[in-house]
Short mmCIF file of C-alpha atoms in Angstrom, two decimals:
data_model
loop_
_atom_site.label_atom_id
_atom_site.label_comp_id
_atom_site.label_asym_id
_atom_site.label_seq_id
_atom_site.Cartn_x
_atom_site.Cartn_y
_atom_site.Cartn_z
CA UNK A 180 57.84 114.52 97.14
CA UNK A 181 55.89 114.19 93.92
CA UNK A 182 56.48 111.94 90.83
CA UNK A 183 54.49 111.14 87.73
CA UNK A 184 55.02 108.89 84.77
CA UNK A 185 55.15 110.33 81.20
CA UNK A 186 54.48 107.01 79.42
CA UNK A 187 54.62 108.39 75.89
CA UNK A 188 58.23 109.46 76.48
CA UNK A 189 59.12 106.59 78.88
CA UNK A 190 60.02 109.16 81.49
CA UNK A 191 59.31 109.73 85.12
CA UNK A 192 59.29 113.33 86.34
CA UNK A 193 59.86 114.18 90.02
CA UNK A 194 59.72 117.33 92.05
CA UNK A 195 61.57 117.49 95.35
CA UNK A 196 62.27 119.54 98.48
CA UNK A 197 65.54 120.75 97.01
CA UNK A 198 63.42 122.79 94.55
CA UNK A 199 64.64 120.81 91.54
CA UNK A 200 62.68 118.85 88.93
CA UNK A 201 64.40 115.65 87.68
CA UNK A 202 63.41 113.70 84.64
CA UNK A 203 64.66 110.16 84.12
CA UNK A 204 64.10 107.49 81.46
CA UNK A 205 62.34 104.82 83.44
CA UNK A 206 63.78 101.96 81.40
CA UNK A 207 67.46 102.95 81.79
CA UNK A 208 67.27 105.30 84.75
CA UNK A 209 69.37 107.73 82.65
CA UNK A 210 68.88 111.43 83.62
CA UNK A 211 67.04 113.28 80.87
CA UNK A 212 66.97 116.71 82.57
CA UNK A 213 67.63 118.25 85.96
CA UNK A 214 66.73 121.85 86.64
CA UNK A 215 65.89 124.32 89.46
CA UNK A 216 62.18 124.93 89.16
CA UNK A 217 61.10 126.86 92.28
CA UNK A 218 62.49 128.83 95.17
CA UNK A 219 60.88 126.50 97.81
CA UNK A 220 59.73 122.95 98.19
CA UNK A 221 57.96 121.41 95.20
CA UNK A 222 54.68 119.90 96.39
CA UNK A 223 53.19 118.53 93.18
CA UNK A 224 53.80 117.79 89.51
CA UNK A 225 51.06 117.12 86.90
CA UNK A 226 51.50 115.87 83.34
CA UNK A 227 49.25 117.10 80.50
CA UNK A 228 47.57 114.09 78.85
CA UNK A 229 48.42 115.09 75.22
CA UNK A 230 50.65 118.18 75.12
CA UNK A 231 54.31 118.35 76.16
CA UNK A 232 53.50 120.18 79.40
CA UNK A 233 54.20 119.63 83.09
CA UNK A 234 52.69 121.79 85.86
CA UNK A 235 54.58 122.20 89.15
CA UNK A 236 53.34 123.71 92.36
CA UNK A 237 55.38 124.83 95.33
CA UNK A 238 55.62 126.37 98.75
CA UNK A 239 56.74 129.53 96.87
CA UNK A 240 52.99 129.94 96.17
CA UNK A 241 53.54 129.66 92.42
CA UNK A 242 52.36 127.19 89.75
CA UNK A 243 54.67 126.92 86.74
CA UNK A 244 54.02 125.42 83.28
CA UNK A 245 57.02 123.61 81.70
CA UNK A 246 57.38 122.66 78.00
CA UNK A 247 59.64 119.70 77.37
CA UNK A 248 59.57 120.22 73.60
CA UNK A 249 61.20 123.60 74.23
CA UNK A 250 63.96 122.30 76.46
CA UNK A 251 61.92 122.37 79.64
CA UNK A 252 61.55 126.13 79.62
CA UNK A 253 58.97 127.74 81.90
CA UNK A 254 56.34 129.07 79.50
CA UNK A 255 53.97 130.50 82.07
CA UNK A 256 53.79 131.33 85.83
CA UNK A 257 50.49 131.38 87.64
CA UNK A 258 50.09 133.51 90.79
CA UNK A 259 47.13 134.00 93.13
CA UNK A 260 47.50 131.72 96.13
CA UNK A 261 48.56 133.24 99.44
CA UNK A 262 50.00 130.10 101.01
CA UNK A 263 51.73 126.84 99.84
CA UNK A 264 50.21 125.24 96.71
CA UNK A 265 49.84 121.61 97.74
CA UNK A 266 48.16 120.05 94.62
CA UNK A 267 47.71 120.82 90.95
CA UNK A 268 45.94 118.79 88.29
CA UNK A 269 44.79 119.12 84.68
CA UNK A 270 41.00 118.98 84.17
CA UNK A 271 40.30 115.63 82.41
CA UNK A 272 37.13 117.08 80.72
CA UNK A 273 38.89 120.28 79.51
CA UNK A 274 42.69 119.89 79.38
CA UNK A 275 43.15 123.60 78.69
CA UNK A 276 42.25 124.23 82.34
CA UNK A 277 43.71 122.96 85.65
CA UNK A 278 42.82 123.22 89.31
CA UNK A 279 45.04 123.96 92.31
CA UNK A 280 44.61 123.54 96.00
CA UNK A 281 46.40 125.55 98.64
CA UNK A 282 46.82 125.94 102.34
CA UNK A 283 45.20 129.35 101.91
CA UNK A 284 41.97 127.25 101.97
CA UNK A 285 41.11 127.88 98.36
CA UNK A 286 40.77 125.84 95.23
CA UNK A 287 41.35 127.74 91.99
CA UNK A 288 40.46 126.70 88.46
#
């Protein structure tokens, strides 16, 4: 459902309807990591431009922050939406913040 390149690692990261995030080396297509990330469909993944972070959003109404330098552990969970979280993106002007859009008709920063 959602995939992004992580060029500095030569990876592609993908989130799917089976609730798993998969990471592949895009040169060899070898699996780097596969893990269950959410309890419902993953709608979006976003890659931090400089830090080793990936955000994921899901129909479970959560946004999770993953750190690949720590073995892809979830370092933070963000709650607050009351419906599916369809999009998440890092702020290009302030990469310490991100925005999310939900079917609850809100955008949160």
